[in-house]
Every structure is written in C-alpha cells, then in structure tokens.
Amino acid sequence: MAAQLRAAAARRLRSGSRSERRPPEPPAVEPEKIIKMFETYAEEEDCLGMEGLCGLCEAVGIDPETDVRLLCFCWRVGAKKPSMILREEWNEGMCRLRLDSLDKLKKFVLGDSCDPTNLEQKQFRDFFKFTFLFSREGTHRTIEKDLVADLLPIAICGRSCHEETFLKFLEASSTTRVTLDQWCSFLEFSVKVGAAPGFEGYEEDGAWPLLLDEYVEQLKADAVP
Amino acid sequence: MLVVDMSTVPKKFVIKPFRAHCQMDKEQAQNIWKSLSSAVTEIYNKNASLLSFEELYRNAYNLVLHKHGDMLYEGVQDTVYTRLRSVAEQVAVCPDNQLLQEVCEQWKQHQVTMIMVRDILMYMDRTLGSVSSQLLHNQYLRYVPQNKKMAVYDLGLWAFRETIARHGQVRDRLRKLLLENIRDERLGRLIDHNCMKCALYMLSELGIDSSNVYEEEFEVYFLKETCQFYRSESHLFLSQNTCPDYLKKVESRICEEMQRVPNYLHANTRPKLRHIVETELISAHTPALIESKKSGFCDLLRQSEEKMADITRMYALCFQVPATLDLLRSALHEHVRAAGQLLLNDEMKDPVVLLRSLLALREKYDNVVRNAFRGENIAQKKVKEAFESVINADTRCASSLVAYIDELMRSGLKGAAEGEVECELEKVIIIFRYLHDKDVFEVLYKQYLAKRLLNQRSISSEAERQMLVKLKRECGYQYTTKLEGMITDIRFSRGAMEKYNTHRDEKKMNEVDVKTARAASCDIDVTMLTAGYWPIHPAIPCVVPDVAASASESFKNFYLKQHTGRKLTWLTSSGTAELKAIFSDVAKHELTVSTYQMCILILFNALDFGEELTMQSITDATKIPHNDLRRHLISLCTPKYRILLKRSKGKGFSSNDKLRVNNSFASKLRRVRVPLVAMKELSTHPNSSHSVPAAIEEDRRHLCEATVVRIMKARKQAQHNDLIAEVTRQLSQRFHPQPQFIKKCIESLLEREYLERNASDARLYVYLA
C-alpha cells in the first residue's frame, strides 16, 4: 500500500500540476484468482498443509526441504499455525502482497522479497522466531534437536559464526528438545558474542539460557590443551 | 612629710633630648673590648667567679650604644672560634675509648660558657642580632627583624659544630663510637647512658632550629644499623629456635628498643625505630612463623589448649602491624577449614560422634578467638566462614546434626538442669546456622521427631519444645508449624484417650452383656495423628484380629461422635501390641510385638498344637504387604527371639515356607520386647553423598518458581541479576540456591509463558499477567 502511495505522489510531482486529475488506479488484484490458487494447491478445505506447500514449491521451482524461501514466503503471508497456511491467512496475505497469479508468485518468491539475507536485524529476528514457531509439531512448544539440526542452518542464513560449533555441541549434549527462548537467544548470542573459543563479549551473568552457558563452557574447556 | 595631692597638680610631660654622651672613640672601644675578651677567656678557664657580671654587661652595653656593636660581635666571634679550635685539637687527638667522654665534657663546658657570654652580651643580641631561638618563646619578641646577625648563643653552637663536631678526626669516630655502644648494649653489655644522652642531645641542639645535624650525623646511620642488626639476628634466631621462643625474643627486643628512646635517643626517632623493628622482626617473618614446623602458628593452633599464651603473644605482636594480622586471620581460617575437613574425611564415623567432634572443634576455636584474638569480629567471621564451607560441602552434616539432637532428646539431656539444656541446645543451633540446606534438615528432623514421639522416647517434652522455639527463631514460624503440630497431636491424643477410658469404664459398669464386656476387654491406646503433619503415609490397613478390631471400632465411634466430619484411618504399619503368650505351664511371657506381628501370631490361636501355616495363608488372612510381612516374620524367627519356627534354613524365606509356634521358647525375662530387624534404608549411616534427595529437589524447584513468580508479579519487570539476587535472598532461609538452579526455574517459567524477555533488552524479564 505504501509503495503505491509513494508512486502516486511521485507522479503528481512529476506532472507538477495541481489539477484534480485522478491518479491512475493501480492494477486491481483479483480475489477470485487468489482463491482459485488456494484451491489448486490446498489438499484440505481450509488450510494449505505440508503437502500443499510442497506442491506450491514444485510449481514455483524451489526445494521445500532445503530452501529458506519457502519459510520466508510463509512468514510474509502471515501464517500463524505451524506447518500450514489457513485459507483466511492466504487470502489476506496474497491480497496484501498483490500476488494473484502464479507468475507473480514466482517472481515474488524467487526475487528479493523472499531473500532473508537482505533483511535488517530487527526484521530478521522476527523471521527467525517465525521459523521456529512454524516448524513445531502441532501444539508442542519445543522442537526436537534433530529437527533443529536440520532447521538451523537453513534459517540462520549464515548470520552466525557459531552455527557449526553449536550444532555439534547440541548433538552431543543430553538435551532432547529446544525451546523458543533458546532458539531466539541463539540469534542474539550470535550477534553479541564472538566466535569460539574466544567468545568475546560473552558475560556469565548475561542472562543467556543455560544451554548457551553450557555451550560456552564446553567449548572453552575443550580449547584448553 | 609633704603630702602632695597629685590630682590637683597639672600634669605636664616634657621630653627632653638625651644629653649627648661623649663619643667613644676607637681606642676606647678597643680597650673595652680587650677587657671583655679577656673576661671571656677567663670564663672559658672556669674563672667566672672572679668577674663582675654587672661591669661586663655595662661594658658591652656601652660598646653597642656607641655604635661599636659590630666590632664587638666580630671580636666575640673570633674569640669563640679560636677557643673552640684549640679545644678541637685537643679532642681530635683523644683516643677512642675517651673520645665520647671528652666530647661530652667539652660540650657541657661550652654550654655553660656560652650561657654566661650570652648573658653578658644580651643587649648586643637584642640590638644587633636576630633573636636567639632560645628567647623566641617570649611573645613580645616574636617579631624578628630581617638581616640581623645570629644570636650569640647560636653563634656558639654554630662554632662548636664547625670546629669540633664536624672535625675530620672527630665526626666519624664519634658516630662510630655511638653506634658501637648501642650495638654493645643490644648484645647485653652495659653502657653509659648519660654520656650517650649528652652526646645525642648535643647533636640535636647543634641543629639549632632543625634536627638536621642529629638526623644526618647519627639517626640515618643508626636506623640503617638497627635494620641490619635485627635482620640478621632474627634470621639466625628463627633458624635455631622455636617460634614461641622467637616471639618472646621479639617481645623483649621491642620493649628494649622503645626503652632506648627515653634513655638517650631523641623523641623523633621513636616512630622510625619502631617501624624498622616491627618490619624486620615481625613483618619479614610472619609467613614463616605461620607455616613453620617448629611450633609455628598452625602447630600452636592445633594445641591451642596448652599454647594459648603463645598464640596470644603472636596476636599481640601482629596487632601492631596490621598487614600481618590479616595473614594471621587467613591462616586461622585455613586451619579451621582443614581441621573440619579432616574430621569429615573419616567415612566411618558414627553421626553422633561426628557431630560431637564438630562441636568440640568449634568450641576449641571459639576459645582461641575469644582469648588470643581478643574476641575480634573479623576473626570470628573467618572461623564461621571456615565452618560453613566445611559443613556444607558434605551432606552428612545435616543428618548428623539430626541424629545428635535425637540422641540428646532420648538420653543425652537426662537429669540436666534447665540451664544445661539451654546451653546444649544453643550449641546445636550454632551448627544449625552454618547449614545451607535447612530444608534437608527439616525433612530428617521430622522423621526422627515422629519416631521419638510415637515411641515415647523423649526424655523431656519441655526440651523438645525449647528446640522448636529456637528453630522458629532461626527460620520463621512456617518452618516449625508441622513439627509443633506433631507435638500438639500427641498431647491431644492423651486427652482423647483419657476421655475415652472414662467413657468406657462407665459403659462397662452399665453393661450387662458379658460377651460385649469381654469383647471390649482388650485395652487400647490410640494416638491421633493429623495427616498433613506427620511423615507417615497411610496405607491400606491389614486385617486385625476380632478382639482388636472391636476395641478400635469402639474407640472410632466414640471419637467420631465427638468430632464429626473427620476421617480416621488406622495405621497398622506402626503401633505395638502386648500379648500374653502361654507356651507351656511354666513358660508364660508377655510379648511386646508390632501390630503386624500381633495379627500373625493371633492366627496361630486357631490352630492345633504343632500345626503349621504357610506364608500364603498368612498373607491371605492378614493382607499385610509382602515386604513388611517378610521383615516382621524374620523378626519373630531370629535366634534370640525364636517365637516361630520355619522350615527353610538360613535367614531368607521361600515362597512355600511353613511356620509353626516354637513351644520351647524360653527367655529369662517375663516381659519380652521383640525388636524389628533393621532395614537398610533406616540405617543411621547415610552415605556421604553430595546430592540432595529427589523429593527435596522437587520441593525446591516448586518453591523457587513460586518465589520468582511472586517477585515478578510485584515488580512487573526485573533485570536478570536483580531477580537472581532477590530470589537467593528470599530462599536463603531454607537453602542456598545456585544461580544456575534459579536460571533453570526462570527458563521453565519462560516456556510456560509466565514471563517473557523484553524485546530490546534480553536481560530484562517482564511479567505476563
């Protein structure tokens, strides 16, 4: 919406006149097309589940298992429940994003809008949190660590120097599940604290989750010859 | 006689100019000077008595008056210098052994002479010279005009200094002699104090207004030598003697040096001397004194009863040098900690013995602090810290303390007067205060108290109550509500029993039916326990014999009539029964057995002589749980109390074992109390572990989470560190939580969405309503 307003204002400026010429209408979004698209891919009445999303990905041309852009798309659309997009969410989101055809969708997904590397920190934080929430199983509040091992490299988009070391640590540790707090804190941690084994910027009373404290402790101990 | 009334005479003062005196010419002046000069010489020759003070003074006065003051001054100066130079020659050739006396002599003489000269020339001084330092204390002369000459007396001092004291042949030798004397005195020889004093005071006076001469000529060297002397002496002495002896030596040396000051040293030297002595004798050696194997501080502590005087001395000496005192305190702390640790390393110690030794240890070091360390707060704190660290490193201590209190309550406080009881309990509380994990203590104490109360083992209920009062004072009333509830239960039970017995007696009187009377003839003594307070968990009651059942029913009905709405459950797992057992005509005994055992034994009444019961049939009839059954049965089959005989050999039971009454049971006593064999879990030697029982861990987690929520609810938001600190503070009465533990609780609450982190500051927690 904002983009269109800007465009209209720019046009007005260019034309320079104060005439009451109405700005040209932006191309209308056809809700029927959006609904139709939903029904093409959705395997259930009201929601686009994993199967449907896989189909969508195939149509767009990305790999649903490894491509972060799927997650980014779901985030942009505004999915709230894990592993699915509801009909209402789809309708509202696609309308908002003005994607009423497969081509537009393709352009959107394959373009910059779904590339998380361009997101600034605050937005990325939000996206990162979303990836966790979206990847849960049903009503669970936590994610199994195997899934985390797969998800983290995709979701973090290279923004963390701790990616490898942490995953290795997680594999060996006794924790079985990861909580939302731990997930989000990992991102903050990656931003604030330097790489192992120095861990510059790490403070013991920095209110990091115990898991991260253990991670630092373990790696520091390992580093000592 | 003419009386003049001055009030009427007009006063008129007329100031007339001085009548011009005749000028004194140079020659006259010279003559006067000559006479003065020879007078001075006479004074030097100790012939002062031949002179007239008045005349000399007048002469000098006149000279100055007639403006010949300068000449006079210079003349005097010359005379003094000349005289002193010749004296110097004399002194210089003096051999060493007489030098000191000679110098002193000359100095004394010089002083006397110069005073006389000064008196004579006082007018000159006042006019020409700057005011002598000796007169400065006269307030009217405080204003000193500039560019004046030195006063005569000071002139004399200056001269003496230049000619004699700093004479090449005198200066160094004098100093050497002074230092040698001091050295000799230190080594035990006697020296002439007067001479020393005279010489040293001379040096200080020669500085005129400052103490430069004294310091430069003597003090600097003296201090250096003192330093070296004591450095080597202390090293030598310490290497050859024990520490207490060294300390005694130090004490005497310090005394000696301080005495030296009033004896002949200048007062200013005192602090410097003290500092050097303290450094060389005390500071330099304190670490060695603490560690030394030759009755060093640590050794002394170990034998503190005998060596209290030595420890006191050491403290008193270190007290003068605060830095060493800190070392001493740390050593004390370490020592106490190590001693405590040693006690606890002995795994085999019986808990009561362990605690008694801990108390003894505490007593011992308390004495040390009180006597040797003058009861100072810092030392007390150090000892307390040492004990805390020892006691909390080992979970045996909590259980030992409980066992010790148990022993006191059962037998230790027997016959003790009230004051003694108070004293003992106070000691116990002191150890209790050291404990961090007070909740572990509470659980154990409850168990032991329950046993004591139910078996009526406490000697004095007053003592029990006193203990609870003390615990309440330490930890708050919540800590002791349950314990107090237990004691109250016992008291109420007694009351209830009395009521029941009166009621039953009445009933008996009114009862005509013999059968009912006999059924109610089994006596019963009931203890009512409020469920929440006691650490006993009700299980399903077993099947009791009819006699007992009817008696308990009767009581139950009576009680429920009095207190409606309550639910009663019989605890057959506890309790005792007294059975009259007739084994044969001669063997009649009264057996005191447990409730379960009563149920088992009564079963045999229905059998014929020699008939047997199987385990299974016993279980079916009584419904006693399997493990309890085994334990209670084994107790009836032990060699000492073989009331029943079993088929299988050895200690164990097989599933199809058969039991019968032992008709040849014999005991010397008429009343036999059958003890229960101990189970491993009830052993009074808990393993020394560092982990807390799981149930208590669970309790702690709940408590911690509740505390966090409560704090957050009140504050709405809190910083991580503040939250941890506040939680620790609030929980400290029960146990000392680790920060990691609290963190875990916080994370759990984060997950359950009681709290959340602030978006911009990850360290800030926000309460979610």
mmCIF file of C-alpha atoms in Angstrom, chain A residues 13-162:
data_model
loop_
_atom_site.group_PDB
_atom_site.id
_atom_site.type_symbol
_atom_site.label_atom_id
_atom_site.label_comp_id
_atom_site.label_asym_id
_atom_site.label_seq_id
_atom_site.Cartn_x
_atom_site.Cartn_y
_atom_site.Cartn_z
ATOM 1 C CA LEU A 13 5.228 15.751 -8.524
ATOM 2 C CA ARG A 14 6.404 14.921 -11.992
ATOM 3 C CA SER A 15 3.290 16.241 -13.544
ATOM 4 C CA GLY A 16 3.711 19.295 -11.431
ATOM 5 C CA SER A 17 0.163 20.401 -11.726
ATOM 6 C CA ARG A 18 -2.347 20.847 -9.001
ATOM 7 C CA SER A 19 -5.052 19.626 -11.256
ATOM 8 C CA GLU A 20 -7.645 17.364 -9.935
ATOM 9 C CA ARG A 21 -6.542 14.624 -12.280
ATOM 10 C CA ARG A 22 -7.140 11.412 -10.507
ATOM 11 C CA PRO A 23 -4.073 9.265 -10.127
ATOM 12 C CA PRO A 24 -4.199 6.142 -12.256
ATOM 13 C CA GLU A 25 -5.617 3.170 -10.439
ATOM 14 C CA PRO A 26 -3.078 0.557 -9.510
ATOM 15 C CA PRO A 27 -3.734 -2.753 -11.241
ATOM 16 C CA ALA A 28 -6.515 -4.407 -9.334
ATOM 17 C CA VAL A 29 -5.956 -7.601 -7.525
ATOM 18 C CA GLU A 30 -8.466 -10.219 -8.365
ATOM 19 C CA PRO A 31 -9.514 -12.042 -5.258
ATOM 20 C CA GLU A 32 -11.086 -14.832 -7.237
ATOM 21 C CA LYS A 33 -7.759 -15.729 -8.691
ATOM 22 C CA ILE A 34 -6.265 -15.848 -5.263
ATOM 23 C CA ILE A 35 -8.995 -18.136 -4.020
ATOM 24 C CA LYS A 36 -8.567 -20.299 -7.052
ATOM 25 C CA MET A 37 -4.867 -20.580 -6.455
ATOM 26 C CA PHE A 38 -5.572 -21.669 -2.926
ATOM 27 C CA GLU A 39 -7.892 -24.364 -4.059
ATOM 28 C CA THR A 40 -5.428 -25.596 -6.650
ATOM 29 C CA TYR A 41 -2.841 -26.414 -4.124
ATOM 30 C CA ALA A 42 -4.656 -26.925 -0.833
ATOM 31 C CA GLU A 43 -5.251 -30.547 -0.002
ATOM 32 C CA GLU A 44 -7.817 -29.672 2.617
ATOM 33 C CA GLU A 45 -10.841 -27.487 2.792
ATOM 34 C CA ASP A 46 -9.455 -24.701 4.891
ATOM 35 C CA CYS A 47 -5.762 -24.996 5.050
ATOM 36 C CA LEU A 48 -2.695 -25.387 2.902
ATOM 37 C CA GLY A 49 -0.733 -28.070 4.693
ATOM 38 C CA MET A 50 2.668 -29.535 4.066
ATOM 39 C CA GLU A 51 1.604 -31.468 1.022
ATOM 40 C CA GLY A 52 0.068 -28.417 -0.484
ATOM 41 C CA LEU A 53 3.092 -26.341 0.262
ATOM 42 C CA CYS A 54 5.263 -28.951 -1.387
ATOM 43 C CA GLY A 55 3.113 -28.744 -4.447
ATOM 44 C CA LEU A 56 3.366 -24.996 -4.405
ATOM 45 C CA CYS A 57 7.094 -25.164 -4.130
ATOM 46 C CA GLU A 58 7.275 -27.508 -7.064
ATOM 47 C CA ALA A 59 5.217 -25.092 -9.092
ATOM 48 C CA VAL A 60 7.425 -22.198 -8.137
ATOM 49 C CA GLY A 61 10.574 -24.198 -8.570
ATOM 50 C CA ILE A 62 12.156 -24.403 -5.151
ATOM 51 C CA ASP A 63 13.010 -27.339 -2.937
ATOM 52 C CA PRO A 64 10.684 -27.353 0.079
ATOM 53 C CA GLU A 65 13.162 -29.235 2.275
ATOM 54 C CA THR A 66 16.189 -27.038 1.941
ATOM 55 C CA ASP A 67 15.052 -23.713 0.606
ATOM 56 C CA VAL A 68 14.622 -20.967 3.119
ATOM 57 C CA ARG A 69 12.454 -19.002 0.744
ATOM 58 C CA LEU A 70 9.520 -21.212 1.493
ATOM 59 C CA LEU A 71 9.743 -20.214 5.125
ATOM 60 C CA CYS A 72 10.193 -16.611 4.163
ATOM 61 C CA PHE A 73 7.119 -16.764 1.965
ATOM 62 C CA CYS A 74 5.030 -18.291 4.704
ATOM 63 C CA TRP A 75 6.239 -15.608 7.019
ATOM 64 C CA ARG A 76 5.324 -12.855 4.605
ATOM 65 C CA VAL A 77 1.909 -14.320 4.001
ATOM 66 C CA GLY A 78 1.332 -14.295 7.728
ATOM 67 C CA ALA A 79 0.966 -17.924 8.708
ATOM 68 C CA LYS A 80 0.349 -18.343 12.417
ATOM 69 C CA LYS A 81 -0.041 -22.067 12.892
ATOM 70 C CA PRO A 82 2.811 -24.480 12.423
ATOM 71 C CA SER A 83 3.261 -26.127 9.024
ATOM 72 C CA MET A 84 0.165 -24.682 7.430
ATOM 73 C CA ILE A 85 -1.389 -21.624 5.832
ATOM 74 C CA LEU A 86 -5.051 -21.122 6.551
ATOM 75 C CA ARG A 87 -7.467 -20.024 3.916
ATOM 76 C CA GLU A 88 -8.083 -16.662 5.556
ATOM 77 C CA GLU A 89 -4.370 -16.095 6.009
ATOM 78 C CA TRP A 90 -3.774 -16.955 2.369
ATOM 79 C CA ASN A 91 -6.480 -14.677 1.107
ATOM 80 C CA GLU A 92 -5.486 -11.754 3.212
ATOM 81 C CA GLY A 93 -1.767 -12.200 2.698
ATOM 82 C CA MET A 94 -1.778 -12.772 -1.036
ATOM 83 C CA CYS A 95 -4.083 -9.828 -1.448
ATOM 84 C CA ARG A 96 -1.845 -7.643 0.574
ATOM 85 C CA LEU A 97 1.196 -8.792 -1.383
ATOM 86 C CA ARG A 98 -0.720 -8.429 -4.658
ATOM 87 C CA LEU A 99 0.048 -11.899 -5.848
ATOM 88 C CA ASP A 100 -2.879 -13.197 -7.808
ATOM 89 C CA SER A 101 -1.123 -15.292 -10.382
ATOM 90 C CA LEU A 102 1.490 -17.975 -10.404
ATOM 91 C CA ASP A 103 3.903 -15.782 -12.311
ATOM 92 C CA LYS A 104 3.647 -13.013 -9.806
ATOM 93 C CA LEU A 105 4.081 -15.566 -7.083
ATOM 94 C CA LYS A 106 7.148 -16.947 -8.774
ATOM 95 C CA LYS A 107 8.648 -13.520 -9.143
ATOM 96 C CA PHE A 108 7.941 -12.793 -5.544
ATOM 97 C CA VAL A 109 9.367 -15.961 -4.132
ATOM 98 C CA LEU A 110 12.427 -16.097 -6.348
ATOM 99 C CA GLY A 111 13.154 -12.418 -6.022
ATOM 100 C CA ASP A 112 14.481 -10.183 -3.333
ATOM 101 C CA SER A 113 11.328 -10.085 -1.261
ATOM 102 C CA CYS A 114 11.830 -13.604 -0.053
ATOM 103 C CA ASP A 115 15.545 -13.406 0.417
ATOM 104 C CA PRO A 116 16.238 -13.196 4.097
ATOM 105 C CA THR A 117 19.818 -12.103 3.593
ATOM 106 C CA ASN A 118 18.533 -8.655 2.818
ATOM 107 C CA LEU A 119 16.505 -8.288 5.946
ATOM 108 C CA GLU A 120 17.743 -5.907 8.559
ATOM 109 C CA GLN A 121 18.378 -7.164 12.069
ATOM 110 C CA LYS A 122 15.026 -6.442 13.655
ATOM 111 C CA GLN A 123 13.037 -7.974 10.839
ATOM 112 C CA PHE A 124 15.344 -10.925 10.625
ATOM 113 C CA ARG A 125 14.810 -11.535 14.327
ATOM 114 C CA ASP A 126 11.112 -11.692 13.698
ATOM 115 C CA PHE A 127 11.622 -14.038 10.755
ATOM 116 C CA PHE A 128 13.922 -16.245 12.732
ATOM 117 C CA LYS A 129 11.377 -16.552 15.516
ATOM 118 C CA PHE A 130 8.781 -17.422 12.912
ATOM 119 C CA THR A 131 10.862 -20.261 11.519
ATOM 120 C CA PHE A 132 10.823 -21.882 14.930
ATOM 121 C CA LEU A 133 7.149 -21.406 15.524
ATOM 122 C CA PHE A 134 6.315 -22.636 12.051
ATOM 123 C CA SER A 135 8.419 -25.748 12.364
ATOM 124 C CA ARG A 136 6.825 -27.041 15.537
ATOM 125 C CA GLU A 137 4.765 -30.183 15.526
ATOM 126 C CA GLY A 138 1.207 -29.338 16.283
ATOM 127 C CA THR A 139 0.729 -27.941 19.741
ATOM 128 C CA HIS A 140 4.218 -28.721 21.010
ATOM 129 C CA ARG A 141 6.118 -25.805 22.424
ATOM 130 C CA THR A 142 9.529 -27.202 21.693
ATOM 131 C CA ILE A 143 11.334 -28.753 18.769
ATOM 132 C CA GLU A 144 13.332 -31.964 18.792
ATOM 133 C CA LYS A 145 17.012 -31.426 18.445
ATOM 134 C CA ASP A 146 17.303 -33.471 15.253
ATOM 135 C CA LEU A 147 14.886 -31.165 13.577
ATOM 136 C CA VAL A 148 16.780 -28.226 14.974
ATOM 137 C CA ALA A 149 19.937 -29.605 13.422
ATOM 138 C CA ASP A 150 18.242 -29.523 10.043
ATOM 139 C CA LEU A 151 16.402 -26.277 10.520
ATOM 140 C CA LEU A 152 19.056 -24.069 11.985
ATOM 141 C CA PRO A 153 21.447 -23.957 9.014
ATOM 142 C CA ILE A 154 18.565 -23.073 6.736
ATOM 143 C CA ALA A 155 17.015 -20.485 8.969
ATOM 144 C CA ILE A 156 20.090 -18.696 10.192
ATOM 145 C CA CYS A 157 21.229 -17.785 6.658
ATOM 146 C CA GLY A 158 24.847 -17.618 7.562
ATOM 147 C CA ARG A 159 24.394 -14.897 10.150
ATOM 148 C CA SER A 160 26.046 -16.884 12.874
ATOM 149 C CA CYS A 161 29.656 -17.893 13.384
ATOM 150 C CA HIS A 162 28.501 -20.377 15.970
#
